[in-house]
Tab-separated table of C-alpha atoms in Angstrom:
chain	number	residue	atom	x	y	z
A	401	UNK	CA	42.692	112.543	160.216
A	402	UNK	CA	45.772	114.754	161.380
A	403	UNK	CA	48.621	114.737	160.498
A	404	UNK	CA	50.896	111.887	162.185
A	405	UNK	CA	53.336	113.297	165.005
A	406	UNK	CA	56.647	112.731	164.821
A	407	UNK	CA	56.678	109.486	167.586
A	408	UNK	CA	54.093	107.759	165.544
A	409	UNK	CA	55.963	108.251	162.600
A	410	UNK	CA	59.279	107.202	163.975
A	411	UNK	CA	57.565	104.302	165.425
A	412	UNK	CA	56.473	102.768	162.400
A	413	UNK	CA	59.505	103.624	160.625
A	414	UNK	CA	61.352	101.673	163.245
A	415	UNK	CA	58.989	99.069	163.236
A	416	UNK	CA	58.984	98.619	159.520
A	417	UNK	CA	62.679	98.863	159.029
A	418	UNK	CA	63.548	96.408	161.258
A	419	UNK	CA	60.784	93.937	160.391
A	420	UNK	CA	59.822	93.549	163.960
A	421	UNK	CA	57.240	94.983	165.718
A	422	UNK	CA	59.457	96.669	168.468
A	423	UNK	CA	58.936	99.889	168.607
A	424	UNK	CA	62.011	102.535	169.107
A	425	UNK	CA	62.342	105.511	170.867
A	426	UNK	CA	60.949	109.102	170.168
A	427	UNK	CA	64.443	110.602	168.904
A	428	UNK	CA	67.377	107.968	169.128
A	429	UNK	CA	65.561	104.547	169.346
A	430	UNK	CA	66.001	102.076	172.190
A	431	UNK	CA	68.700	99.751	169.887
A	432	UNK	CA	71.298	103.209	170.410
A	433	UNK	CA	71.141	103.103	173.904
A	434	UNK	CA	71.565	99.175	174.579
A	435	UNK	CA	74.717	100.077	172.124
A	436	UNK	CA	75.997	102.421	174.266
A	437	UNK	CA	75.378	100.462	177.248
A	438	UNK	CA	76.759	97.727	175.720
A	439	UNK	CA	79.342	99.985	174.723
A	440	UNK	CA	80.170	101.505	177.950
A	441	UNK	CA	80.224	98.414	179.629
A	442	UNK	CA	83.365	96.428	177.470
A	443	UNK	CA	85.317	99.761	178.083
A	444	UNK	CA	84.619	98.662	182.236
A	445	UNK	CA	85.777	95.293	181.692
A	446	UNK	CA	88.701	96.721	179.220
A	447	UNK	CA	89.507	99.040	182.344
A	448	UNK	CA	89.228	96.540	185.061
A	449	UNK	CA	91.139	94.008	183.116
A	450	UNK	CA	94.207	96.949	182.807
A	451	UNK	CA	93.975	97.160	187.043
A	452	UNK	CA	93.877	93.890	187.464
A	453	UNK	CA	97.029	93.073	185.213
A	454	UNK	CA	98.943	96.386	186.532
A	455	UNK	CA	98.103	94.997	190.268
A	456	UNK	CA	99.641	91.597	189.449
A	457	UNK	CA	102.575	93.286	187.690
A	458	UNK	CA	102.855	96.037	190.565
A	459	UNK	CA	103.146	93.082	193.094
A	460	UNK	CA	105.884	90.837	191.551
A	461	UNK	CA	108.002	93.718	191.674
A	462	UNK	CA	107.098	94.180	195.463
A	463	UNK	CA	107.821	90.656	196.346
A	464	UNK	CA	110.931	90.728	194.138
A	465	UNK	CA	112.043	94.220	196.596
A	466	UNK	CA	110.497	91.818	199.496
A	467	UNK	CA	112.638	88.929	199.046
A	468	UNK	CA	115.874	91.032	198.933
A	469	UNK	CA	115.011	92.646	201.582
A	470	UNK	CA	114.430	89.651	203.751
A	471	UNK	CA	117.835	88.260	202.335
A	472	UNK	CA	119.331	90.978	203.661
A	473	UNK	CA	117.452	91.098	206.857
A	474	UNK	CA	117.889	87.378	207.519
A	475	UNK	CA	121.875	87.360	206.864
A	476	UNK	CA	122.811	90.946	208.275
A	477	UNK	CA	120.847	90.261	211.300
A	478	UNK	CA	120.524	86.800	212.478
A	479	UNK	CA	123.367	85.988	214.125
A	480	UNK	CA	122.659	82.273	213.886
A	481	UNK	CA	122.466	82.289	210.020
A	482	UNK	CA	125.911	84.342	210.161
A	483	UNK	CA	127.465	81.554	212.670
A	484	UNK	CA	126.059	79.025	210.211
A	485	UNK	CA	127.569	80.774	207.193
A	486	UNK	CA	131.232	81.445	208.399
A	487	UNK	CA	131.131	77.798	209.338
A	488	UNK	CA	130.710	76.808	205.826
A	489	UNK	CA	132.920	79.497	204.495
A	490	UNK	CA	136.066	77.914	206.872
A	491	UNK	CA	134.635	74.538	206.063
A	492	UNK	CA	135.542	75.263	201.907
A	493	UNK	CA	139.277	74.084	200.665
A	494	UNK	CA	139.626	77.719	198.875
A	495	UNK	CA	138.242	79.638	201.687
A	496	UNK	CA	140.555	77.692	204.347
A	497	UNK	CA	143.518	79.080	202.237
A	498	UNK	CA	143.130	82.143	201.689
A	499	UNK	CA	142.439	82.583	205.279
A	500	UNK	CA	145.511	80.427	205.954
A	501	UNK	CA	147.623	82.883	203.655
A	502	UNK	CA	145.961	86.006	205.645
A	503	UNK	CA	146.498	84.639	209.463
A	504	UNK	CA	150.091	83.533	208.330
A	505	UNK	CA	150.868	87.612	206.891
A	506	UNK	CA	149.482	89.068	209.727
A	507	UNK	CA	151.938	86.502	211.990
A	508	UNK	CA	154.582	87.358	210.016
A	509	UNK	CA	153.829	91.524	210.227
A	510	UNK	CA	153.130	91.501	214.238
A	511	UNK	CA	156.590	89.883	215.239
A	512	UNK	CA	159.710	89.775	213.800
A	513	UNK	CA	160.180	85.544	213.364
A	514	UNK	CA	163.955	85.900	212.519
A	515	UNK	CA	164.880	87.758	215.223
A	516	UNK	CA	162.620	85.586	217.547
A	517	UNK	CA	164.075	82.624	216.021
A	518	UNK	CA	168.069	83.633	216.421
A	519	UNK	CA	167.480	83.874	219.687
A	520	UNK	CA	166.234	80.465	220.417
A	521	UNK	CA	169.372	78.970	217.910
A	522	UNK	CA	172.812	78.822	218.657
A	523	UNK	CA	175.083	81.931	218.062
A	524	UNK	CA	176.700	80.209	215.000
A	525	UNK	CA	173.457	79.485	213.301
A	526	UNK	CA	172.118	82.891	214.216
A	527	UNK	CA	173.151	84.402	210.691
A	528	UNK	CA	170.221	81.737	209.241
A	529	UNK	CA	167.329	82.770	211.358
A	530	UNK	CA	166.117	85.171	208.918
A	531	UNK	CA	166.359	82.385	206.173
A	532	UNK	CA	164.947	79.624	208.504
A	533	UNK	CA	161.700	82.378	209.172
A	534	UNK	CA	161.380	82.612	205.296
A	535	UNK	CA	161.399	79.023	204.638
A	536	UNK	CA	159.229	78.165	207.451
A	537	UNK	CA	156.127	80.676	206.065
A	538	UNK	CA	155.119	78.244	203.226
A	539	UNK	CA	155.048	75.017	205.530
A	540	UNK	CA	153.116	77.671	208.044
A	541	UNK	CA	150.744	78.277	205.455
A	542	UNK	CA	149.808	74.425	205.294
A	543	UNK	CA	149.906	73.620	208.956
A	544	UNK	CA	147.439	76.496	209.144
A	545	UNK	CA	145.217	75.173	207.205
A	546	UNK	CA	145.372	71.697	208.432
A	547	UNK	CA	144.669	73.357	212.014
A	548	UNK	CA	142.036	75.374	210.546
A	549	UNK	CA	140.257	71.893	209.943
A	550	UNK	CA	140.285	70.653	213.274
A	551	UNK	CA	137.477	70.986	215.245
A	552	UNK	CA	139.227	72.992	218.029
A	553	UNK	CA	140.069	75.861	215.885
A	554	UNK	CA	137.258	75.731	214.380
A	555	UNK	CA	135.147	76.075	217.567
A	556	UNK	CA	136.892	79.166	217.678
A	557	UNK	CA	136.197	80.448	214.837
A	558	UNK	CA	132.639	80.103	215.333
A	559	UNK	CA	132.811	81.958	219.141
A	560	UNK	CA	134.348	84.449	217.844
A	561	UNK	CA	132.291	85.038	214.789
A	562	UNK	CA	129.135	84.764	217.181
A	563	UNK	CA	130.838	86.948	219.751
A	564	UNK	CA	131.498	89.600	217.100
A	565	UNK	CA	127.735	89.661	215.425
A	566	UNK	CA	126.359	89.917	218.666
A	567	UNK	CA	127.996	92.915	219.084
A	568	UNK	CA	127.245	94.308	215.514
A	569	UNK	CA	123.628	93.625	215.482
A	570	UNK	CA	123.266	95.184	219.482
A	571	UNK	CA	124.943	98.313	218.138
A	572	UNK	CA	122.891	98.230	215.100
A	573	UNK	CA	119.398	97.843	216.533
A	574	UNK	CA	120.574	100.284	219.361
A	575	UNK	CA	120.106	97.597	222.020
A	576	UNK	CA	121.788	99.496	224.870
A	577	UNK	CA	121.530	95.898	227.262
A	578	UNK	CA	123.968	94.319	226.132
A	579	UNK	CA	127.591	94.433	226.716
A	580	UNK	CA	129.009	95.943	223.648
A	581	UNK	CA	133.029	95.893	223.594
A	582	UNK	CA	134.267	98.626	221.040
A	583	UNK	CA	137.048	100.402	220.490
A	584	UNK	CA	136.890	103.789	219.208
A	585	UNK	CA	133.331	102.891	218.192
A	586	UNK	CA	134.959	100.437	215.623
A	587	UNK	CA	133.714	96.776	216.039
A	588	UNK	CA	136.542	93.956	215.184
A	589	UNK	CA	136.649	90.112	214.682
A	590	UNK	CA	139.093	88.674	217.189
A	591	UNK	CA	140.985	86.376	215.526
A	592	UNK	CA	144.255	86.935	217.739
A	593	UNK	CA	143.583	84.037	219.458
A	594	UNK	CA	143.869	81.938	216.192
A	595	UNK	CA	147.111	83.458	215.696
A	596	UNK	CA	148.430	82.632	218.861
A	597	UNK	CA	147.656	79.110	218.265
A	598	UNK	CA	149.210	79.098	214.865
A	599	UNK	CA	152.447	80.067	216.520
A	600	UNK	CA	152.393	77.154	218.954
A	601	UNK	CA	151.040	75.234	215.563
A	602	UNK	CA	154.357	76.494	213.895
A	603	UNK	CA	157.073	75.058	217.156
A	604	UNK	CA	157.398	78.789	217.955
A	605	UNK	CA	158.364	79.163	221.628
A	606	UNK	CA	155.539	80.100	224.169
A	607	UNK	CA	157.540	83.644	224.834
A	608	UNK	CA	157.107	84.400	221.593
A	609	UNK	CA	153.512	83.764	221.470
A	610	UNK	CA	153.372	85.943	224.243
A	611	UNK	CA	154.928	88.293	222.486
A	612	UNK	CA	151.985	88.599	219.585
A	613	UNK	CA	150.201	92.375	219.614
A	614	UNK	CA	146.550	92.347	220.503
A	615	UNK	CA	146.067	93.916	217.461
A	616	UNK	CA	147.268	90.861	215.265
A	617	UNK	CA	144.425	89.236	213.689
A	618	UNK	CA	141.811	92.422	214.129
A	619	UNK	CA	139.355	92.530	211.011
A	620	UNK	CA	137.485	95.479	211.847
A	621	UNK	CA	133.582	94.654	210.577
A	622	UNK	CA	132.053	98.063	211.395
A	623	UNK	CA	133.670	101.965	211.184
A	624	UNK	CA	132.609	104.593	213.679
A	625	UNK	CA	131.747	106.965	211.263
A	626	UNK	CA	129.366	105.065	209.434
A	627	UNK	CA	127.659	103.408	212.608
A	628	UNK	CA	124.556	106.104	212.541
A	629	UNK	CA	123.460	105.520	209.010
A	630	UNK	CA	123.789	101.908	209.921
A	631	UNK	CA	121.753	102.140	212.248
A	632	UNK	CA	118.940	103.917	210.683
A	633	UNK	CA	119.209	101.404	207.617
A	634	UNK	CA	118.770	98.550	209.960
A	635	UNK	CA	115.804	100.269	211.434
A	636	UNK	CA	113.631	100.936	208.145
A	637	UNK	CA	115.114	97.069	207.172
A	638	UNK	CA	113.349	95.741	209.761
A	639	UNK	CA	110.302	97.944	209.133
A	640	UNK	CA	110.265	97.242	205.249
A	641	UNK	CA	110.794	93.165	206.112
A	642	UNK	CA	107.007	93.252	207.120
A	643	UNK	CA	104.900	96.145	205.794
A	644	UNK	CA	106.458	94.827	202.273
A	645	UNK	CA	105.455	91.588	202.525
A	646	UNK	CA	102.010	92.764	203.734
A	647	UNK	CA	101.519	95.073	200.526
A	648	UNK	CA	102.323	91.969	198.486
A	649	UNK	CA	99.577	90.038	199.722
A	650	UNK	CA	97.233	93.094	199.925
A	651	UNK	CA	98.276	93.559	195.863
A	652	UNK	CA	97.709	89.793	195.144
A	653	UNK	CA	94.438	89.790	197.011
A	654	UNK	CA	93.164	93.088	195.467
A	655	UNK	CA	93.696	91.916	191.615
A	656	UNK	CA	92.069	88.472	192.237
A	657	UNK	CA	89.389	90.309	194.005
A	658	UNK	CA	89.021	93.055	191.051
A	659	UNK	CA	88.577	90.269	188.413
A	660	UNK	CA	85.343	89.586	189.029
A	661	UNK	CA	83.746	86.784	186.922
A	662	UNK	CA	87.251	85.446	185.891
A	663	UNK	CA	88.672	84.888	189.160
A	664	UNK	CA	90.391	81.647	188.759
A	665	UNK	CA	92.304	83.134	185.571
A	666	UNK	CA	93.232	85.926	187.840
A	667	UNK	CA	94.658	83.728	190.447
A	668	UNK	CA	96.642	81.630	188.193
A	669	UNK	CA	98.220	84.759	186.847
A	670	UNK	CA	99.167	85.422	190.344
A	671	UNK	CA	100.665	82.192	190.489
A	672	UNK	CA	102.366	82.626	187.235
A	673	UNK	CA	103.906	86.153	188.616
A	674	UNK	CA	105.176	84.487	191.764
A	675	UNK	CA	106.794	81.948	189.666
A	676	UNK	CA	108.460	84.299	187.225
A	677	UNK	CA	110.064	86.379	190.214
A	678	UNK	CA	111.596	83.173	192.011
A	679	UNK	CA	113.106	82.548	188.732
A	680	UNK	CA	114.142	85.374	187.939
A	681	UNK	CA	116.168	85.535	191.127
A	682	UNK	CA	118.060	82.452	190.420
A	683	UNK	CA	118.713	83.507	187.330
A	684	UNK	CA	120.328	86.912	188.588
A	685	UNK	CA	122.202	85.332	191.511
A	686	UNK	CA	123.541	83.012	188.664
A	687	UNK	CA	124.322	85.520	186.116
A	688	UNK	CA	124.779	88.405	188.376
A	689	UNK	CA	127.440	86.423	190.345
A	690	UNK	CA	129.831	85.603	187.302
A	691	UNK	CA	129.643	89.217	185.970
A	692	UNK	CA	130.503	90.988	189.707
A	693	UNK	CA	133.436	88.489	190.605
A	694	UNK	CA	134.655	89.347	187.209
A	695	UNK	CA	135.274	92.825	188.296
A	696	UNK	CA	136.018	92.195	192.129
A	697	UNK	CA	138.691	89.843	191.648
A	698	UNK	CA	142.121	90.630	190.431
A	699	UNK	CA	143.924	87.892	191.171
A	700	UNK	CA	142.645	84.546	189.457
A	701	UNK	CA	143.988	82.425	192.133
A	702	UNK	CA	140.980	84.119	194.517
A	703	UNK	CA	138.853	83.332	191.922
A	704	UNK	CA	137.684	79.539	193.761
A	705	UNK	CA	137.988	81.241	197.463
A	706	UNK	CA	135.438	84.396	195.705
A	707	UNK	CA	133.354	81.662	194.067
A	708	UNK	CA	132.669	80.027	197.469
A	709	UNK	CA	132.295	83.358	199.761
A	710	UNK	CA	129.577	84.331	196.848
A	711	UNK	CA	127.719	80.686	196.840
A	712	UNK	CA	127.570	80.691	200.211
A	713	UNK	CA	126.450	84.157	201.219
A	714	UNK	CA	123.719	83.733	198.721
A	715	UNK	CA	122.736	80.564	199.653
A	716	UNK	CA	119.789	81.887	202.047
A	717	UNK	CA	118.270	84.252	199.030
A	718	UNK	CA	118.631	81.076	196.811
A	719	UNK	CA	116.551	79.364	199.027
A	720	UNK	CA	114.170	81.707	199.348
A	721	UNK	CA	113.835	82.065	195.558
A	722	UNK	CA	112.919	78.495	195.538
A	723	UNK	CA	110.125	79.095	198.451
A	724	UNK	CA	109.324	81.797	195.694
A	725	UNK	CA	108.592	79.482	193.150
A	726	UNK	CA	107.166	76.613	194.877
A	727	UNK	CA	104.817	79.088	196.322
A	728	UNK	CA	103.777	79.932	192.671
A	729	UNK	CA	103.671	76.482	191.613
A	730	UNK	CA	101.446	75.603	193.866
A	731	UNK	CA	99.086	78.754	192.863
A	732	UNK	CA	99.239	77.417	189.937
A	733	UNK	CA	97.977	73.653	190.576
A	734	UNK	CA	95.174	75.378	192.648
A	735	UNK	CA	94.138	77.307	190.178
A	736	UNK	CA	93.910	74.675	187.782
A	737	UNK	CA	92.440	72.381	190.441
A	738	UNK	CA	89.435	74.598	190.475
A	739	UNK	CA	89.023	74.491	186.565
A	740	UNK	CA	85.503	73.268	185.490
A	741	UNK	CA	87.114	70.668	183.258
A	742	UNK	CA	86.334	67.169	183.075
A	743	UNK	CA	89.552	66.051	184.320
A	744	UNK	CA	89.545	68.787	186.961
A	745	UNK	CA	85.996	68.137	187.871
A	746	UNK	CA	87.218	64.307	188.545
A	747	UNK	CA	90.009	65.183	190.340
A	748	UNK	CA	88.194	67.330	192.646
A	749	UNK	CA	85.332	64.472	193.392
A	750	UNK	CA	88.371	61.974	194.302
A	751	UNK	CA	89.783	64.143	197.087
A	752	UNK	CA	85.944	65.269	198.256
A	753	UNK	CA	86.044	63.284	201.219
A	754	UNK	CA	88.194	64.870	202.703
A	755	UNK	CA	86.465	68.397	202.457
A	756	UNK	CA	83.354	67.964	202.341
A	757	UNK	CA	83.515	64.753	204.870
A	758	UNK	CA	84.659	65.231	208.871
A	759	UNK	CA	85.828	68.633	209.501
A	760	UNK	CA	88.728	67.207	211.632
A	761	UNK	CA	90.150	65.804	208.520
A	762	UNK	CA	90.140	69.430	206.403
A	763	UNK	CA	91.218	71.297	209.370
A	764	UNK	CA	94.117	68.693	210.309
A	765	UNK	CA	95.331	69.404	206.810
A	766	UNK	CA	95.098	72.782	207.364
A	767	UNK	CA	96.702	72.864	211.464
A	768	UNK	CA	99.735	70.439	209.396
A	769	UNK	CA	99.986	73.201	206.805
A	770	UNK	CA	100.323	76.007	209.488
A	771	UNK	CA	102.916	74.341	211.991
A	772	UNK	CA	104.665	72.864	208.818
A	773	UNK	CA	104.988	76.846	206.953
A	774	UNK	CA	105.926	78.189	211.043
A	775	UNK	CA	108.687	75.519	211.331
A	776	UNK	CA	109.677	76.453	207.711
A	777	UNK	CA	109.536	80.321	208.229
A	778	UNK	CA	110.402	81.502	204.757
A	779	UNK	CA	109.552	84.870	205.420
A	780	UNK	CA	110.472	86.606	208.918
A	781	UNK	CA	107.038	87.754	209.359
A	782	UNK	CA	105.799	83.927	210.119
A	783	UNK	CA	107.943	83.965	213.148
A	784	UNK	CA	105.558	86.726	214.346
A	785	UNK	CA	102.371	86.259	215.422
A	786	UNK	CA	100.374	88.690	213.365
A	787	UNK	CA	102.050	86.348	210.722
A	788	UNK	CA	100.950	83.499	212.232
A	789	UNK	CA	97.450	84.331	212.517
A	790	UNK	CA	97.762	86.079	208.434
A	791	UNK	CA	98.852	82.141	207.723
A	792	UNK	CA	95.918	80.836	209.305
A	793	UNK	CA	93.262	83.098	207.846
A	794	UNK	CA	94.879	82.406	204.330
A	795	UNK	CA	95.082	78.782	204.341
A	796	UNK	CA	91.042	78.629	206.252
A	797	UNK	CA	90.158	80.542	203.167
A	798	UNK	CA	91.904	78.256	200.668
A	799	UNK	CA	89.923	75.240	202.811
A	800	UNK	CA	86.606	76.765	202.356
A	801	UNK	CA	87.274	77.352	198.957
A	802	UNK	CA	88.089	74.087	197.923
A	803	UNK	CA	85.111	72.275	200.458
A	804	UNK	CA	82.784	74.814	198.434
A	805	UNK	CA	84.227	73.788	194.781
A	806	UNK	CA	83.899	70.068	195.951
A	807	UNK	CA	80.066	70.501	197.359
A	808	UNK	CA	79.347	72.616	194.027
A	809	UNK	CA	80.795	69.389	192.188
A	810	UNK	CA	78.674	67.061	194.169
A	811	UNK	CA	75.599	69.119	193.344
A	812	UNK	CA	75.979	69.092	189.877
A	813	UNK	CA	76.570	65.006	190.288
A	814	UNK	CA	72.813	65.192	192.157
A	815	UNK	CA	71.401	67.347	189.374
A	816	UNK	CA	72.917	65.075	186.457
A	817	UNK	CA	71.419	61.808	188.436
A	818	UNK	CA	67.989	62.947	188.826
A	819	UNK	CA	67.795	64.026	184.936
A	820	UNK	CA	66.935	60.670	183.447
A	821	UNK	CA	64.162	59.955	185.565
A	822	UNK	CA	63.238	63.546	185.121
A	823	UNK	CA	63.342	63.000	180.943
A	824	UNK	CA	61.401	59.473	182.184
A	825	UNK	CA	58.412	60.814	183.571
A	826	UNK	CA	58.037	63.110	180.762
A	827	UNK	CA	57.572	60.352	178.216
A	828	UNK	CA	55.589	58.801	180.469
A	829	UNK	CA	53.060	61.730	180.574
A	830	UNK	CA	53.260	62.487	176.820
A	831	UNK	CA	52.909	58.467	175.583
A	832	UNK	CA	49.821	58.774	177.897
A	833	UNK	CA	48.813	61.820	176.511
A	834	UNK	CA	49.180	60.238	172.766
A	835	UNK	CA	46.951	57.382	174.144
A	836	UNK	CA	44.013	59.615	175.258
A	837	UNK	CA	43.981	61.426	172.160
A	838	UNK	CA	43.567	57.899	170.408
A	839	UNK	CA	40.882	56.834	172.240
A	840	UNK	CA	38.891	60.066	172.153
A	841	UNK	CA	39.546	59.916	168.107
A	842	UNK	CA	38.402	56.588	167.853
């Protein structure tokens, strides 16, 4: 015989070395390459799992940027939320006094209230009209804020606040329709009128009340010569309230979607990232807002007036970090609703009726879900109706998904049921099959 070629060789070698008779191939064996397949594949799934993490991690940051900007967007621009705010600023003890204190100066710095005052008296106590102005400011100071409380003044406060914003936001978003009353391209709060009635508050006489600059009482809100970058900040605001909300969603989606075989681990993830950022923004607004009214205020008797301006003109992007977090919550719970534990699996068959049952029922939870998240609006894109119909698609999806882990459930109940009589008929057939052999023996 000839000498053996090298694949016959190898092939016994391989087939004597391993002990099996599977033969390997001509140069590097079959058992290399299902290592390097193997091989190539975990560096996949190490790569994959990287993307999927970095998208998660990518879009908390987004939605953190997403729900400043919407704080921003939502207080800056919403002239309703403003009203709402300056009424609960006026409505706070520490507010109501330093605003007292301020309407009472700039009283005091438009007209000269001695000289007003000696000629109401008579000549002889003329001489004490400066005095009698000096000791009236501190009772002026009270009766201000005592009129600030009254609903009247109040009332005021809020036209003129809404008057102002209106004006602000129309020259803002460049909306040329409306009437917008500026002077020198300089937009002011009016709150002359306030003064005015603090001087009739005060006894002063009507003439000098009439007497009052229209100046007194101007808070100017907006500069000229800043009013064009305004402008184009407002205009990339608005922009950046939707398209980043979209990329947070389109991040979200994308790394659940990428994790493919561990999807429910992905999602929960997600839910865990959502949760971390709504925290983390209470935490900052916390933190944040002891260490920058440390440095703003000077004088510690601001300190409760700063306190309040800062709780309150936060209060809308506290909120929203709590929409944050129950939003992640709930990720969460759905996430570990569609675990295949036992007490997940149970869970899931007790609420089966009501998705895999009458499709009126699951889509009346999901039409309640829809008009409840629209009257709830957290984000300004659901007052849209691209975000409307985003809403919709999202919670239909999170429908099917649950009707399909509840049917999958259901299935598995079928399969388990029909195994005993399965296991039943097989005894049946092998005790008969033990009894034939007996008789043919015997």
């Amino acid at each position: 015989m000839g000498e053996p070629n090298r694949f016959e060789l190898d092939g016994r070698v391989g087939a004597t070395a391993s002990g099996r008779g599977t033969e390997m191939s001509p140069v590097n064996g079959t058992s290399h390459d299902a290592e390097t397949d193997t091989e190539a594949q975990d560096g996949t799934v190490r790569r994959r799992r990287l993307a999927v993490h970095a998208l998660t991690v990518l879009a908390a940051v987004v939605l953190f940027l997403s729900a400043i900007n919407v704080w921003v967007d939502r207080s800056a621009l919403d002239t309703d939320n403003w009203v709402d705010a300056a009424d609960e600023l006026i409505a706070e003890d520490d507010i109501r006094t330093a605003l007292s204190e301020f309407l009472v100066t700039e009283l005091y710095a438009s007209i000269d209230i001695g000289a007003r005052l000696g000629e109401q008296v008579p000549d002889q106590l003329a001489p004490l009209a400066g005095s009698l102005a000096a000791a009236l400011r501190a009772p002026a100071t009270q009766a201000v804020d005592s009129l600030l409380a009254t609903e009247a003044v109040a009332n005021v406060w809020s036209q003129a606040n809404r008057a102002t914003h209106s004006t602000v936001v129309a020259l803002l978003t460049g909306d040329t329709r409306a009437a917008v009353a500026s002077e020198d391209g300089n937009v002011t709060l009016d709150l002359r009128t306030v003064v005015v009635a603090l001087a009739e508050e005060i006894g002063l006489p009507a003439g000098v009340a009439e007497r009052i600059p229209a100046e007194a009482g101007q808070v100017t809100v907006v500069e000229s010569d800043i009013l064009a970058d305004l402008q184009t900040a407002v205009t990339v605001l608005q922009w950046a309230s939707i398209l980043l909300f979209l990329l947070v969603v389109a991040l979200f989606v994308a790394a659940v979607a990428l994790a493919e075989g561990w999807r429910r681990q992905a999602a929960r993830n997600v839910g865990i990232a959502v949760t971390i950022v709504g925290l983390l923004i209470l935490a900052g607004l916390r933190i944040g807002g002891d260490v920058l009214l440390d440095r703003i205020v000077e004088i510690e008797r601001n300190r409760p007036a700063a306190e309040a301006v800062w709780w309150i003109g936060t209060s809308l992007l506290r909120d929203i970090a709590w929409y944050v977090t129950i939003v992640g919550l709930t990720v969460i719970v759905a996430a570990a609703l569609a675990a295949p534990s036992r007490a997940m699996t149970s869970v899931r068959r007790a609420i089966a009726p009501a998705f895999t049952g009458s499709p009126a029922v699951r889509w009346g939870i999901g039409a309640v879900t829809l008009l409840v998240l629209v009257w709830w609006a957290p984000m300004p894109i659901l007052t849209t109706a691209f975000g409307i119909v985003l809403a919709a698609v999202l919670i239909a999806a999170g429908l099917e998904g649950m009707r399909r882990l509840c049917l999958a459930d259901l299935d598995a109940d079928d399969l388990e049921a029909a195994q005993p009589d399965a296991d039943h008929t097989d005894n049946i057939n092998v005790d008969a099959g033990d009894r034939d052999s007996t008789e043919v023996s015997t």
